[in-house]
Each structure stands twice: as C-alpha cells, then as structure tokens.
Amino acid sequence: QVQLVESGGGLVQAGGSLRLSCAASRSISRMGWYRQVPGKQRELVATITSDGTITYADSLKGRFTISRDNAKNTVYLQMSSLKTEDTAVYYCHAQRFALGYWGPGTQVTVSS
C-alpha cells in the first residue's frame, strides 16, 4: 500500500505561479500529476520516473515543470504563467510495480 500526501494548491491570479508537492510513503518508480475539472475526464499533466524520464501533456510544455526528490519520495509540479483554464483538482499518481495509487487531490484555482 502507498499513501500520497499532496500540498501546495490554492488560489492564484492569472499569470502567477504555484508549486505542488506530493510525498509518497515509500519509494515509487513513476510518479506524476493529473488534473480534472467537473464534467471532464481526468487528464495527464506530467509524469517522471525514478531515473528522470519525463512526459508532459503537449499543451502544458513550457509552463509546467515536474521534478522529484528520490530521497524524499516526493514529486513536485512547478506551474508558471497560470491561466484560468488551469483551474482544476490536481491529483498525484504513483505507480509501484503493477499497481497505481491516487492522492486525494488538491484544488488549484486561477482567477482572472
């Protein structure tokens, strides 16, 4: 079993920045962030493996940066130049072997 603790969400004005953090209770091979708005499917934001391989949603490249600290089992998402359409619940995801785990989600609201 893996527990994920997310932090860093909140309210920010358009053009601002936020950093999300997600700490896992044990080492994880691949961690990432997804987001979801009401009425829509959860979508990929970015993932990163323990060896540093990164995948981004094409639409977010250049504004969002994912990183991780393997010693702390923590993944970060630095979000810059935020837009109102980035408003969503952001979920941390961890994959350990064949199992996936979700965090409870953290709300990010970008105001105009």
Coordinates of N, CA and C in Angstrom, one line a residue:
Q1 N 0.8 -1.2 0.0 CA 0.0 0.0 0.0 C 0.9 1.3 0.0
V2 N 0.4 2.3 -0.7 CA 1.2 3.5 -0.8 C 0.2 4.7 -0.4
Q3 N 0.7 5.5 0.5 CA -0.1 6.7 0.8 C 0.6 7.9 0.2
L4 N -0.2 8.8 -0.3 CA 0.2 10.0 -1.0 C -0.3 11.2 -0.3
V5 N 0.5 12.2 0.0 CA 0.1 13.4 0.7 C 0.5 14.6 -0.2
E6 N -0.6 15.3 -0.7 CA -0.4 16.4 -1.6 C -0.4 17.7 -0.8
S7 N 0.2 18.7 -1.3 CA 0.2 20.0 -0.8 C 0.5 21.1 -1.8
G8 N 0.1 22.3 -1.6 CA 0.5 23.4 -2.4 C -0.5 24.0 -3.3
G9 N -1.7 23.4 -3.3 CA -2.8 24.0 -4.1 C -3.3 25.3 -3.5
G10 N -4.2 26.0 -4.2 CA -4.7 27.2 -3.7 C -5.2 28.1 -4.7
L11 N -5.4 29.4 -4.4 CA -5.9 30.4 -5.3 C -4.8 31.3 -5.7
V12 N -4.7 31.5 -7.0 CA -3.7 32.4 -7.6 C -4.3 33.2 -8.8
Q13 N -3.7 34.3 -9.0 CA -4.2 35.1 -10.1 C -3.6 34.6 -11.4
A14 N -4.2 34.9 -12.5 CA -3.7 34.5 -13.8 C -2.3 35.2 -14.0
G15 N -1.4 34.4 -14.5 CA -0.1 34.8 -14.7 C 0.9 34.4 -13.6
G16 N 0.3 34.0 -12.5 CA 1.1 33.7 -11.3 C 1.6 32.3 -11.3
S17 N 2.2 31.8 -10.2 CA 2.8 30.5 -10.1 C 2.4 29.8 -8.9
L18 N 2.5 28.5 -8.9 CA 2.2 27.7 -7.8 C 3.1 26.4 -7.9
R19 N 3.5 25.9 -6.7 CA 4.2 24.6 -6.7 C 3.4 23.6 -5.9
L20 N 3.2 22.5 -6.5 CA 2.5 21.4 -5.8 C 3.6 20.4 -5.4
S21 N 3.3 19.7 -4.3 CA 4.2 18.7 -3.8 C 3.4 17.4 -3.5
C22 N 4.0 16.3 -3.6 CA 3.3 15.0 -3.3 C 4.4 14.1 -2.7
A23 N 4.1 13.7 -1.5 CA 5.1 12.9 -0.8 C 4.5 11.5 -0.7
A24 N 5.2 10.5 -1.1 CA 4.8 9.1 -1.0 C 5.4 8.4 0.2
S25 N 4.7 7.4 0.7 CA 5.1 6.7 1.9 C 6.2 5.7 1.7
R26 N 6.5 5.4 0.4 CA 7.6 4.5 0.1 C 8.1 4.9 -1.3
S27 N 9.2 4.2 -1.7 CA 9.8 4.6 -3.0 C 8.9 4.1 -4.1
I28 N 8.9 4.9 -5.2 CA 7.9 4.7 -6.3 C 8.7 4.8 -7.6
S29 N 8.4 4.0 -8.5 CA 9.1 4.0 -9.8 C 8.6 5.2 -10.6
R30 N 7.4 5.4 -10.8 CA 6.9 6.5 -11.6 C 5.8 7.3 -10.8
M31 N 6.0 8.6 -10.8 CA 5.1 9.5 -10.1 C 4.6 10.5 -11.1
G32 N 3.5 11.1 -10.8 CA 3.0 12.1 -11.8 C 1.8 12.9 -11.3
W33 N 1.4 13.8 -12.1 CA 0.3 14.6 -11.8 C -0.8 14.6 -12.9
Y34 N -2.0 14.5 -12.5 CA -3.1 14.6 -13.4 C -4.1 15.7 -12.9
R35 N -5.0 16.1 -13.7 CA -6.0 17.1 -13.3 C -7.3 16.8 -13.8
Q36 N -8.3 17.3 -13.2 CA -9.7 17.1 -13.6 C -10.6 18.2 -13.2
V37 N -11.4 18.6 -14.2 CA -12.4 19.6 -13.9 C -13.8 18.9 -14.0
P38 N -14.8 19.5 -13.3 CA -16.1 18.8 -13.2 C -16.6 18.6 -14.6
G39 N -17.1 17.4 -14.9 CA -17.7 17.0 -16.1 C -16.8 16.6 -17.2
K40 N -15.5 16.6 -16.9 CA -14.5 16.1 -17.8 C -13.7 15.0 -17.3
Q41 N -13.0 14.3 -18.2 CA -12.1 13.2 -17.8 C -10.8 13.7 -17.1
R42 N -10.3 12.9 -16.3 CA -9.0 13.2 -15.7 C -8.0 13.2 -16.8
E43 N -7.1 14.2 -16.8 CA -6.1 14.2 -17.9 C -4.7 14.3 -17.3
L44 N -3.8 13.8 -18.1 CA -2.4 13.8 -17.8 C -1.8 15.2 -17.7
V45 N -1.0 15.5 -16.7 CA -0.3 16.8 -16.7 C 1.2 16.4 -17.0
A46 N 1.8 15.6 -16.1 CA 3.2 15.2 -16.4 C 3.5 14.0 -15.5
T47 N 4.4 13.2 -15.9 CA 5.0 12.1 -15.1 C 6.5 12.1 -15.1
I48 N 7.1 11.4 -14.1 CA 8.5 11.4 -14.0 C 8.9 10.0 -13.4
T49 N 9.8 9.3 -14.0 CA 10.3 8.1 -13.4 C 11.4 8.3 -12.4
S50 N 11.8 7.2 -11.8 CA 12.9 7.3 -10.8 C 14.2 7.7 -11.4
D51 N 14.4 7.3 -12.7 CA 15.6 7.7 -13.4 C 15.5 9.0 -14.2
G52 N 14.4 9.7 -14.0 CA 14.3 11.1 -14.5 C 13.7 11.2 -15.9
T53 N 13.1 10.1 -16.4 CA 12.4 10.2 -17.7 C 11.1 11.0 -17.4
I54 N 10.8 12.0 -18.2 CA 9.7 12.9 -18.0 C 8.8 12.9 -19.3
T55 N 7.5 12.9 -19.0 CA 6.5 13.0 -20.0 C 5.6 14.2 -19.6
Y56 N 5.3 15.1 -20.6 CA 4.4 16.2 -20.3 C 3.2 16.1 -21.3
A57 N 2.1 16.6 -20.9 CA 1.0 16.8 -21.8 C 1.5 17.9 -22.8
D58 N 1.3 17.7 -24.1 CA 1.8 18.6 -25.1 C 1.4 20.1 -24.8
S59 N 0.1 20.2 -24.4 CA -0.4 21.6 -24.2 C 0.2 22.3 -23.0
L60 N 0.9 21.6 -22.1 CA 1.5 22.2 -20.9 C 3.0 22.4 -21.0
K61 N 3.6 21.9 -22.0 CA 5.1 22.0 -22.1 C 5.5 23.5 -22.1
G62 N 6.5 23.8 -21.3 CA 7.0 25.2 -21.2 C 6.4 26.0 -20.1
R63 N 5.3 25.6 -19.6 CA 4.7 26.3 -18.4 C 4.8 25.5 -17.1
F64 N 4.7 24.2 -17.3 CA 4.8 23.3 -16.1 C 6.1 22.5 -16.1
T65 N 6.6 22.4 -14.9 CA 7.9 21.6 -14.8 C 7.7 20.6 -13.6
I66 N 7.9 19.3 -14.0 CA 7.9 18.3 -13.0 C 9.3 17.9 -12.5
S67 N 9.4 17.6 -11.3 CA 10.7 17.2 -10.7 C 10.5 16.2 -9.6
R68 N 11.5 15.6 -9.1 CA 11.3 14.7 -7.9 C 12.6 14.6 -7.1
D69 N 12.4 14.3 -5.9 CA 13.5 14.1 -4.9 C 13.3 12.6 -4.5
N70 N 14.1 11.8 -5.1 CA 14.0 10.3 -4.8 C 14.3 10.0 -3.3
A71 N 15.2 10.8 -2.7 CA 15.5 10.5 -1.3 C 14.3 10.8 -0.4
K72 N 13.4 11.7 -0.8 CA 12.2 12.1 0.0 C 11.0 11.4 -0.6
N73 N 11.1 10.6 -1.6 CA 9.9 10.0 -2.3 C 8.9 11.1 -2.6
T74 N 9.3 12.2 -3.1 CA 8.5 13.4 -3.3 C 8.6 13.9 -4.8
V75 N 7.4 14.2 -5.3 CA 7.4 14.7 -6.7 C 6.8 16.2 -6.6
Y76 N 7.3 17.0 -7.4 CA 6.9 18.4 -7.4 C 6.3 18.8 -8.8
L77 N 5.4 19.8 -8.8 CA 5.0 20.3 -10.1 C 5.0 21.8 -9.9
Q78 N 5.9 22.4 -10.6 CA 6.0 23.9 -10.7 C 5.2 24.4 -11.8
M79 N 4.2 25.2 -11.5 CA 3.3 25.7 -12.5 C 3.5 27.2 -12.6
S80 N 3.8 27.7 -13.8 CA 4.0 29.1 -14.1 C 3.1 29.6 -15.2
S81 N 3.0 30.9 -15.2 CA 2.1 31.6 -16.2 C 0.7 30.9 -16.2
L82 N 0.2 30.8 -15.1 CA -1.1 30.1 -14.9 C -2.2 30.8 -15.6
K83 N -3.1 30.0 -16.2 CA -4.3 30.5 -16.9 C -5.5 30.1 -16.2
T84 N -6.6 30.8 -16.4 CA -7.9 30.4 -15.8 C -8.3 29.0 -16.2
E85 N -7.9 28.5 -17.3 CA -8.2 27.2 -17.8 C -7.4 26.1 -17.1
D86 N -6.4 26.5 -16.3 CA -5.7 25.6 -15.5 C -6.4 25.2 -14.2
T87 N -7.5 25.9 -13.9 CA -8.3 25.6 -12.7 C -8.8 24.2 -12.8
A88 N -8.5 23.4 -11.7 CA -8.8 22.0 -11.7 C -8.4 21.5 -10.3
V89 N -8.9 20.2 -10.1 CA -8.3 19.5 -9.0 C -7.1 18.7 -9.5
Y90 N -6.0 18.9 -8.9 CA -4.8 18.2 -9.3 C -4.5 17.0 -8.4
Y91 N -4.3 15.8 -9.1 CA -4.1 14.6 -8.4 C -2.7 14.0 -8.6
C92 N -2.1 13.6 -7.5 CA -0.9 12.9 -7.6 C -1.1 11.5 -7.9
H93 N -0.3 10.9 -8.7 CA -0.4 9.5 -9.0 C 0.9 8.8 -8.8
A94 N 0.9 7.6 -8.3 CA 2.1 6.8 -8.1 C 1.9 5.4 -8.6
Q95 N 2.9 5.0 -9.3 CA 2.9 3.6 -9.9 C 4.0 2.8 -9.2
R96 N 3.6 1.7 -8.6 CA 4.6 0.9 -8.0 C 4.4 -0.5 -8.5
F97 N 5.3 -1.1 -9.3 CA 5.1 -2.3 -10.0 C 3.8 -2.2 -10.8
A98 N 2.9 -3.1 -10.6 CA 1.7 -3.1 -11.5 C 0.5 -2.3 -10.9
L99 N 0.8 -1.7 -9.7 CA -0.3 -1.0 -9.0 C -0.2 0.5 -9.1
G100 N -1.4 1.1 -9.2 CA -1.4 2.6 -9.2 C -2.1 3.1 -8.0
Y101 N -1.7 4.3 -7.6 CA -2.3 4.9 -6.4 C -2.6 6.4 -6.7
W102 N -3.7 6.8 -6.1 CA -4.0 8.2 -6.3 C -4.0 9.0 -5.0
G103 N -3.6 10.2 -5.0 CA -3.8 11.1 -3.9 C -5.2 11.6 -3.8
P104 N -5.6 12.3 -2.7 CA -6.9 12.8 -2.6 C -7.2 14.0 -3.5
G105 N -6.2 14.6 -4.0 CA -6.4 15.8 -4.9 C -6.2 17.1 -4.1
T106 N -5.8 18.1 -4.9 CA -5.6 19.4 -4.3 C -6.2 20.4 -5.3
Q107 N -7.0 21.3 -4.8 CA -7.7 22.3 -5.7 C -6.7 23.4 -6.1
V108 N -6.7 23.7 -7.4 CA -5.9 24.9 -7.9 C -7.0 25.7 -8.6
T109 N -7.1 27.0 -8.2 CA -8.0 27.9 -8.8 C -7.2 29.1 -9.3
V110 N -7.4 29.4 -10.5 CA -6.7 30.6 -11.1 C -7.8 31.6 -11.5
S111 N -7.6 32.8 -10.9 CA -8.6 33.8 -11.1 C -8.1 34.8 -12.2
S112 N -9.1 35.4 -12.8 CA -8.8 36.3 -13.9 C -8.5 37.7 -13.4

